Amino acid sequence: MDSAVEGRSAGGPASVAGLLLCCLATALGGWWLTEVPETGAATRRLLRRLRREHADLDPERRPVWQGRDTDTLLTGMALFGPRPLLAVDPAFAVQVGVDPERDRPRPDRKPARR
């Protein structure tokens, strides 16, 4: 706008380079903001604590699901994966994509830092 009012020509090499740098910075910033973070240490500690508190829902302990409500089942699935659904209703679990032959994935152990 300023160039048009003063009668100068716009679009010189400096303004094009500045525009390209702004576009590049915007694209890099957007890419950085959309990157999914790895599960942090605080999250792993919270999950360990909640799994200890709700150890009675661990599918490896074969809990009895009769008489428990839906919230308990959802808590078990949130903490231990889809395996509790297999114990409650195997046919439905297979329909929604739970593989009955697959065990619960174990977290990869990272070597200790020195």
PDB file of C-alpha atoms in Angstrom, residues 47 50-51 54 57 65 70-85 104:
ATOM      1  CA  LEU A  47      -0.173 -44.246  34.582  1.00  0.00           C
ATOM      2  CA  LEU A  50      -3.302 -45.406  38.436  1.00  0.00           C
ATOM      3  CA  ARG A  51      -2.506 -48.971  37.354  1.00  0.00           C
ATOM      4  CA  HIS A  54      -6.807 -50.173  39.862  1.00  0.00           C
ATOM      5  CA  LEU A  57      -8.904 -54.474  36.764  1.00  0.00           C
ATOM      6  CA  TRP A  65     -16.706 -58.394  35.493  1.00  0.00           C
ATOM      7  CA  THR A  70     -19.608 -49.449  32.443  1.00  0.00           C
ATOM      8  CA  ASP A  71     -17.390 -46.814  34.050  1.00  0.00           C
ATOM      9  CA  THR A  72     -15.277 -49.544  35.619  1.00  0.00           C
ATOM     10  CA  LEU A  73     -14.908 -51.278  32.257  1.00  0.00           C
ATOM     11  CA  LEU A  74     -13.904 -48.011  30.581  1.00  0.00           C
ATOM     12  CA  THR A  75     -11.368 -47.321  33.335  1.00  0.00           C
ATOM     13  CA  GLY A  76      -9.889 -50.777  32.818  1.00  0.00           C
ATOM     14  CA  MET A  77      -9.686 -50.208  29.073  1.00  0.00           C
ATOM     15  CA  ALA A  78      -8.074 -46.792  29.526  1.00  0.00           C
ATOM     16  CA  LEU A  79      -5.391 -48.184  31.831  1.00  0.00           C
ATOM     17  CA  PHE A  80      -4.799 -51.663  30.403  1.00  0.00           C
ATOM     18  CA  GLY A  81      -5.854 -51.436  26.750  1.00  0.00           C
ATOM     19  CA  PRO A  82      -8.709 -53.269  25.024  1.00  0.00           C
ATOM     20  CA  ARG A  83      -8.147 -56.629  26.758  1.00  0.00           C
ATOM     21  CA  PRO A  84     -10.847 -56.109  29.451  1.00  0.00           C
ATOM     22  CA  LEU A  85     -13.430 -55.830  26.677  1.00  0.00           C
ATOM     23  CA  ARG A 104      -0.990 -56.507  25.673  1.00  0.00           C
TER      24      ARG A 104
END
